[in-house]
């Protein structure tokens, strides 16, 4: 009897414990359903994912923000044809985590502003393409955190008001390992490198800008970085004496990879002439200065001679007047003689009398 009661009591306790355990499990399952769980393997909506190559491609769409659910296995992320006007701080950092992304392409997205630390969370990024955007504001700390970046493309993206800001952004120590910098088609009037921190820079592309001349500061920086290859074709170079520093660098260096395609746009007499075909005297500021001084000196001498001549005339005005009167009287007497002879020749009676 006691044995049966003990067995029944044990079964009751076990049943209660089992029921409580199931209730805890059920509650935990319900909580997990409502927790924001991030699926690392999930592909963002309106994107195409290729896990084998580690590439996520998102093209065209009406989204104005970057996808926040980029898979953790992504090594190359391509976003094009969107309307992302601003890259905010930590735009690619999810909950403070770092990404293993190595390639990021954000071309043709209408990006206007890059805020400070916009690329935090991408410490392994090696290639960044921001071409064909509309950048009007670039923070000086826009590229901080990209210590491994090797290639930066900013072709046809920099608007005039952002040119100065770009120079400050490129001077960041984070870009000291940069190998290739492309700035083609940006209407730049000078090389936007104010500091020489980019010791590993191998290629600087400045094709199709508005560079008319390159000053001593940039030329000195290029001399210091002898490994860099510069591309400068399709720029409207003004071939006067202001081009002398750049001309000297072009003649004494092999760093300009497309030197043979650099053409003069001004003056008119030299339009279309290759810059490297110019003669030293064509860009000799000393010669132009001497010619200008000689013309000025000649003008001063002629002016002085004129002043002296006028002073002589003024001081001898009475004698000159007397001389002019004498000439006038002599001319008058001579004219009267001619007039008398003419009358004699014209009147036949006077002619007979004379005979």
Short mmCIF file of C-alpha atoms in Angstrom, two decimals:
data_model
loop_
_atom_site.label_atom_id
_atom_site.label_comp_id
_atom_site.label_asym_id
_atom_site.label_seq_id
_atom_site.Cartn_x
_atom_site.Cartn_y
_atom_site.Cartn_z
CA UNK A 1 0.00 0.00 0.00
CA UNK A 2 2.77 2.44 0.96
CA UNK A 3 4.69 1.38 -2.08
CA UNK A 4 1.76 2.24 -4.33
CA UNK A 5 1.30 5.62 -2.66
CA UNK A 6 5.02 6.39 -3.08
CA UNK A 7 4.87 5.44 -6.73
CA UNK A 8 1.84 7.64 -7.32
CA UNK A 9 3.45 10.52 -5.50
CA UNK A 10 6.65 10.18 -7.57
CA UNK A 11 4.66 10.16 -10.79
CA UNK A 12 2.81 13.32 -9.72
CA UNK A 13 6.04 15.17 -8.92
CA UNK A 14 7.61 14.09 -12.21
CA UNK A 15 4.56 15.27 -14.12
CA UNK A 16 4.66 18.66 -12.44
CA UNK A 17 8.38 19.06 -13.12
CA UNK A 18 7.89 18.04 -16.75
CA UNK A 19 5.03 20.52 -17.18
CA UNK A 20 7.07 23.40 -15.68
CA UNK A 21 9.99 22.58 -17.91
CA UNK A 22 7.75 22.62 -20.98
CA UNK A 23 6.32 25.95 -19.95
CA UNK A 24 9.84 27.49 -19.73
CA UNK A 25 10.73 26.05 -23.12
CA UNK A 26 7.56 27.45 -24.66
CA UNK A 27 8.18 30.87 -23.16
CA UNK A 28 11.76 30.87 -24.45
CA UNK A 29 10.59 29.90 -27.94
CA UNK A 30 8.03 32.72 -27.95
CA UNK A 31 10.69 35.26 -26.88
CA UNK A 32 13.05 34.13 -29.61
CA UNK A 33 10.35 34.71 -32.21
CA UNK A 34 10.14 38.37 -31.27
CA UNK A 35 13.90 38.99 -30.97
CA UNK A 36 15.60 40.78 -33.94
CA UNK A 37 17.64 37.89 -35.25
CA UNK A 38 20.09 38.68 -38.11
CA UNK A 39 20.50 35.90 -40.63
CA UNK A 40 24.08 36.12 -41.91
CA UNK A 41 23.26 33.92 -44.87
CA UNK A 42 20.17 35.88 -45.97
CA UNK A 43 20.40 37.93 -49.16
CA UNK A 44 19.10 41.54 -48.93
CA UNK A 45 15.87 42.25 -50.74
CA UNK A 46 16.18 43.44 -54.35
CA UNK A 47 19.77 42.19 -54.47
CA UNK A 48 21.54 39.26 -56.11
CA UNK A 49 23.93 37.21 -54.01
CA UNK A 50 26.63 34.82 -55.15
CA UNK A 51 28.06 33.13 -52.10
CA UNK A 52 30.64 31.18 -54.07
CA UNK A 53 32.38 34.41 -55.11
CA UNK A 54 31.31 36.36 -52.02
CA UNK A 55 29.58 39.02 -54.15
CA UNK A 56 26.39 40.92 -53.36
CA UNK A 57 25.01 43.09 -56.17
CA UNK A 58 22.18 45.60 -55.72
CA UNK A 59 21.26 47.52 -58.88
CA UNK A 60 18.57 50.13 -59.47
CA UNK A 61 15.72 50.77 -57.13
CA UNK A 62 13.97 53.51 -55.18
CA UNK A 63 15.73 52.92 -51.86
CA UNK A 64 17.42 56.00 -50.38
CA UNK A 65 19.36 54.10 -47.70
CA UNK A 66 22.05 51.47 -47.75
CA UNK A 67 21.01 47.87 -47.06
CA UNK A 68 21.59 47.07 -43.38
CA UNK A 69 21.40 43.31 -43.75
CA UNK A 70 24.51 42.66 -45.84
CA UNK A 71 25.59 39.02 -45.32
CA UNK A 72 28.63 38.47 -43.15
CA UNK A 73 30.35 36.39 -45.85
CA UNK A 74 30.34 39.32 -48.33
CA UNK A 75 33.75 40.15 -49.77
CA UNK A 76 32.53 42.37 -52.65
CA UNK A 77 29.48 44.65 -52.38
CA UNK A 78 28.18 46.49 -55.46
CA UNK A 79 25.45 49.11 -55.14
CA UNK A 80 24.45 51.10 -58.24
CA UNK A 81 21.50 53.09 -59.53
CA UNK A 82 20.11 54.04 -56.11
CA UNK A 83 19.40 57.49 -54.65
CA UNK A 84 21.68 57.43 -51.62
CA UNK A 85 22.41 61.12 -51.06
CA UNK A 86 24.44 60.78 -47.85
CA UNK A 87 26.94 58.28 -46.48
CA UNK A 88 26.44 58.61 -42.75
CA UNK A 89 28.90 57.77 -39.97
CA UNK A 90 29.36 54.00 -39.72
CA UNK A 91 27.13 53.39 -42.72
CA UNK A 92 28.56 49.88 -43.14
CA UNK A 93 28.91 48.97 -39.47
CA UNK A 94 26.10 46.83 -38.04
CA UNK A 95 25.88 46.93 -34.24
CA UNK A 96 29.54 47.95 -34.08
CA UNK A 97 30.74 44.78 -35.80
CA UNK A 98 33.52 44.78 -38.42
CA UNK A 99 33.14 43.37 -41.90
CA UNK A 100 35.59 41.33 -43.97
CA UNK A 101 34.54 43.19 -47.11
CA UNK A 102 37.46 43.82 -49.50
CA UNK A 103 35.73 45.57 -52.44
CA UNK A 104 33.04 48.25 -52.27
CA UNK A 105 31.52 49.86 -55.37
CA UNK A 106 29.10 52.76 -54.88
CA UNK A 107 29.15 54.38 -58.34
CA UNK A 108 26.10 56.06 -59.95
CA UNK A 109 24.15 56.56 -56.72
CA UNK A 110 23.80 60.36 -56.58
CA UNK A 111 25.89 60.57 -53.40
CA UNK A 112 26.35 64.21 -52.35
CA UNK A 113 27.76 64.04 -48.83
CA UNK A 114 30.32 61.83 -47.08
CA UNK A 115 30.18 62.31 -43.33
CA UNK A 116 33.08 61.70 -40.89
CA UNK A 117 33.96 58.03 -40.32
CA UNK A 118 31.49 56.90 -43.00
CA UNK A 119 33.52 53.73 -43.67
CA UNK A 120 34.07 52.57 -40.11
CA UNK A 121 33.73 48.83 -39.77
CA UNK A 122 35.59 48.10 -43.03
CA UNK A 123 39.19 47.64 -41.83
CA UNK A 124 40.00 45.11 -44.61
CA UNK A 125 38.64 47.16 -47.50
CA UNK A 126 41.15 47.31 -50.36
CA UNK A 127 39.16 48.84 -53.26
CA UNK A 128 36.62 51.67 -53.04
CA UNK A 129 34.77 53.06 -56.09
CA UNK A 130 32.81 56.30 -55.66
CA UNK A 131 32.82 57.32 -59.32
CA UNK A 132 29.98 59.15 -61.09
CA UNK A 133 28.38 60.67 -58.04
CA UNK A 134 27.69 64.33 -57.13
CA UNK A 135 29.94 65.01 -54.17
CA UNK A 136 29.53 68.54 -52.82
CA UNK A 137 30.62 67.87 -49.22
CA UNK A 138 33.49 65.61 -48.14
CA UNK A 139 34.53 65.49 -44.51
CA UNK A 140 38.22 65.68 -43.67
CA UNK A 141 37.69 62.37 -41.81
CA UNK A 142 35.62 60.76 -44.54
CA UNK A 143 38.18 58.00 -45.23
CA UNK A 144 39.35 57.34 -41.68
CA UNK A 145 39.58 53.68 -40.78
CA UNK A 146 40.64 52.46 -44.25
CA UNK A 147 44.19 51.49 -43.39
CA UNK A 148 44.24 48.64 -45.95
CA UNK A 149 42.78 50.65 -48.84
CA UNK A 150 44.85 50.23 -52.03
CA UNK A 151 42.60 51.68 -54.75
CA UNK A 152 40.32 54.74 -54.60
CA UNK A 153 38.22 55.78 -57.61
CA UNK A 154 36.58 59.23 -57.62
CA UNK A 155 36.14 59.75 -61.36
CA UNK A 156 33.50 62.33 -62.42
CA UNK A 157 32.29 62.80 -58.87
CA UNK A 158 33.90 65.92 -57.39
CA UNK A 159 31.94 69.14 -57.80
CA UNK A 160 33.91 72.44 -57.65
CA UNK A 161 32.89 73.33 -54.09
CA UNK A 162 34.25 70.00 -52.82
CA UNK A 163 37.68 70.24 -54.48
CA UNK A 164 39.33 71.90 -51.45
CA UNK A 165 37.62 69.48 -49.08
CA UNK A 166 38.94 66.59 -51.13
CA UNK A 167 42.53 67.75 -50.56
CA UNK A 168 41.96 67.65 -46.80
CA UNK A 169 40.30 64.23 -46.96
CA UNK A 170 43.16 62.75 -49.01
CA UNK A 171 45.74 63.97 -46.50
CA UNK A 172 44.45 61.55 -43.88
CA UNK A 173 47.01 59.10 -42.52
CA UNK A 174 44.51 56.32 -43.10
CA UNK A 175 45.33 56.49 -46.82
CA UNK A 176 49.08 56.15 -46.40
CA UNK A 177 48.98 52.68 -48.06
CA UNK A 178 47.01 53.83 -51.10
CA UNK A 179 48.48 52.58 -54.40
CA UNK A 180 46.09 53.98 -57.03
CA UNK A 181 44.08 57.22 -56.97
CA UNK A 182 41.77 58.06 -59.89
CA UNK A 183 40.38 61.60 -60.21
CA UNK A 184 39.56 61.81 -63.93
CA UNK A 185 36.84 64.10 -65.26
CA UNK A 186 36.40 66.35 -62.22
CA UNK A 187 37.23 69.86 -63.57
CA UNK A 188 40.10 70.09 -61.08
CA UNK A 189 42.43 73.05 -61.60
CA UNK A 190 45.31 71.65 -59.54
CA UNK A 191 46.54 68.41 -58.02
CA UNK A 192 44.60 67.98 -54.74
CA UNK A 193 47.51 66.63 -52.72
CA UNK A 194 48.63 69.12 -50.10
CA UNK A 195 50.67 66.64 -48.08
CA UNK A 196 53.08 63.86 -48.99
CA UNK A 197 51.81 61.06 -46.75
CA UNK A 198 51.01 58.72 -49.64
CA UNK A 199 54.46 57.18 -49.89
CA UNK A 200 53.12 53.99 -51.54
CA UNK A 201 51.15 55.79 -54.27
CA UNK A 202 51.95 54.20 -57.65
CA UNK A 203 49.32 55.69 -60.01
CA UNK A 204 47.68 59.12 -59.99
CA UNK A 205 45.07 59.56 -62.75
CA UNK A 206 44.13 63.19 -63.50
CA UNK A 207 42.93 62.80 -67.09
CA UNK A 208 40.31 65.20 -68.50
CA UNK A 209 40.38 67.90 -65.84
CA UNK A 210 40.87 71.69 -66.06
CA UNK A 211 44.54 71.86 -65.10
CA UNK A 212 46.26 74.76 -66.91
CA UNK A 213 49.51 74.70 -64.99
CA UNK A 214 51.19 72.87 -62.11
CA UNK A 215 53.02 74.94 -59.51
CA UNK A 216 56.23 74.41 -57.59
CA UNK A 217 54.46 72.83 -54.59
CA UNK A 218 52.97 69.97 -56.60
CA UNK A 219 56.12 69.56 -58.69
CA UNK A 220 58.23 69.25 -55.54
CA UNK A 221 55.84 66.63 -54.18
CA UNK A 222 56.04 64.66 -57.44
CA UNK A 223 59.86 64.79 -57.35
CA UNK A 224 59.77 63.34 -53.83
CA UNK A 225 57.52 60.45 -54.90
CA UNK A 226 59.50 59.06 -57.79
CA UNK A 227 57.53 55.79 -57.86
CA UNK A 228 54.23 57.43 -58.75
CA UNK A 229 53.09 57.41 -62.38
CA UNK A 230 50.98 60.44 -63.30
CA UNK A 231 48.40 60.59 -66.12
CA UNK A 232 47.59 64.15 -67.28
CA UNK A 233 46.27 63.99 -70.85
CA UNK A 234 43.24 66.02 -71.98
CA UNK A 235 44.03 68.98 -69.73
CA UNK A 236 44.06 72.55 -71.20
CA UNK A 237 47.68 73.51 -70.48
CA UNK A 238 48.55 77.19 -70.82
CA UNK A 239 51.99 77.21 -72.40
CA UNK A 240 53.48 80.42 -71.03
CA UNK A 241 56.19 81.11 -68.48
CA UNK A 242 53.91 79.95 -65.63
CA UNK A 243 54.38 76.43 -66.95
CA UNK A 244 58.15 76.53 -66.33
CA UNK A 245 58.20 74.36 -63.12
CA UNK A 246 56.05 71.67 -64.71
CA UNK A 247 58.00 71.85 -67.99
CA UNK A 248 61.26 71.28 -66.10
CA UNK A 249 59.75 68.29 -64.28
CA UNK A 250 58.39 66.87 -67.54
CA UNK A 251 61.80 67.14 -69.22
CA UNK A 252 63.79 65.69 -66.32
CA UNK A 253 61.45 62.92 -65.16
CA UNK A 254 59.82 59.82 -66.59
CA UNK A 255 56.93 59.84 -64.13
CA UNK A 256 54.34 61.21 -66.59
CA UNK A 257 53.09 58.10 -68.36
CA UNK A 258 51.23 60.02 -71.11
CA UNK A 259 53.68 62.91 -71.60
CA UNK A 260 53.42 62.65 -75.39
CA UNK A 261 49.70 63.43 -75.29
CA UNK A 262 49.90 66.66 -73.29
CA UNK A 263 48.89 69.54 -75.61
CA UNK A 264 48.90 73.32 -75.31
CA UNK A 265 45.54 75.10 -75.40
CA UNK A 266 46.92 78.65 -75.04
CA UNK A 267 48.25 80.90 -76.48
CA UNK A 268 46.64 80.63 -79.89
CA UNK A 269 50.01 80.39 -81.66
CA UNK A 270 50.85 77.23 -79.71
CA UNK A 271 47.42 75.59 -79.64
CA UNK A 272 47.69 71.84 -80.25
CA UNK A 273 51.47 71.82 -79.83
CA UNK A 274 52.77 69.00 -77.56
CA UNK A 275 54.07 70.40 -74.29
CA UNK A 276 57.23 68.32 -74.45
CA UNK A 277 58.01 69.81 -77.89
CA UNK A 278 58.27 73.33 -76.48
CA UNK A 279 61.62 75.08 -76.31
CA UNK A 280 63.12 76.39 -73.10
CA UNK A 281 62.63 79.99 -74.23
CA UNK A 282 58.90 79.35 -74.72
CA UNK A 283 58.45 78.97 -70.97
CA UNK A 284 61.34 81.17 -69.83
CA UNK A 285 59.91 83.73 -67.44
CA UNK A 286 63.23 85.63 -67.36
CA UNK A 287 63.12 86.17 -71.12
CA UNK A 288 59.51 87.36 -71.02
CA UNK A 289 60.35 89.69 -68.15
CA UNK A 290 63.35 91.09 -70.03
CA UNK A 291 61.27 91.66 -73.15
CA UNK A 292 58.63 93.42 -71.10
CA UNK A 293 61.28 95.57 -69.41
CA UNK A 294 62.88 96.44 -72.77
CA UNK A 295 59.54 97.56 -74.20
CA UNK A 296 58.87 99.65 -71.14
CA UNK A 297 62.35 101.20 -71.33
CA UNK A 298 61.89 102.00 -75.02
CA UNK A 299 58.58 103.66 -74.27
CA UNK A 300 60.15 105.76 -71.52
CA UNK A 301 62.98 106.87 -73.80
CA UNK A 302 60.59 107.92 -76.56
CA UNK A 303 58.44 109.76 -74.04
CA UNK A 304 61.51 111.59 -72.71
CA UNK A 305 62.56 112.60 -76.20
CA UNK A 306 59.09 113.94 -76.85
CA UNK A 307 59.10 115.96 -73.65
CA UNK A 308 62.53 117.45 -74.47
CA UNK A 309 61.37 118.38 -77.96
CA UNK A 310 58.27 120.10 -76.60
CA UNK A 311 60.37 121.99 -74.04
CA UNK A 312 62.74 123.23 -76.77
CA UNK A 313 59.80 124.45 -78.81
CA UNK A 314 58.34 126.22 -75.81
CA UNK A 315 61.58 127.96 -74.82
CA UNK A 316 62.23 129.17 -78.40
CA UNK A 317 58.67 130.12 -79.16
CA UNK A 318 59.52 133.80 -79.91
CA UNK A 319 62.40 132.95 -82.24
CA UNK A 320 60.28 130.30 -83.91
CA UNK A 321 57.48 132.84 -84.33
CA UNK A 322 59.89 135.38 -85.86
CA UNK A 323 61.28 132.70 -88.14
CA UNK A 324 57.80 131.68 -89.20
CA UNK A 325 56.91 135.33 -89.94
CA UNK A 326 60.06 135.76 -92.04
CA UNK A 327 59.23 132.63 -94.02
CA UNK A 328 55.70 133.88 -94.52
CA UNK A 329 56.90 137.32 -95.75
CA UNK A 330 59.41 135.70 -98.10
CA UNK A 331 56.73 133.44 -99.48
CA UNK A 332 54.40 136.41 -99.92
CA UNK A 333 57.04 138.43 -101.85
CA UNK A 334 57.77 135.50 -104.06
CA UNK A 335 54.08 134.96 -104.76
CA UNK A 336 53.68 138.64 -105.73
CA UNK A 337 56.53 138.33 -108.25
CA UNK A 338 54.91 135.25 -109.74
CA UNK A 339 51.57 137.04 -109.84
CA UNK A 340 53.06 140.07 -111.67
CA UNK A 341 54.76 137.89 -114.26
CA UNK A 342 51.51 135.99 -114.77
CA UNK A 343 49.62 139.23 -115.47
CA UNK A 344 52.21 140.31 -117.99
CA UNK A 345 52.05 137.06 -119.80
CA UNK A 346 48.26 137.11 -119.83
CA UNK A 347 47.82 140.69 -121.25
CA UNK A 348 48.91 141.00 -124.95
CA UNK A 349 49.16 144.81 -124.75
CA UNK A 350 51.71 144.63 -122.00
CA UNK A 351 53.50 142.04 -123.98
CA UNK A 352 53.74 144.42 -127.09
CA UNK A 353 54.93 147.25 -124.88
CA UNK A 354 57.55 145.07 -123.48
CA UNK A 355 58.62 144.19 -127.08
#
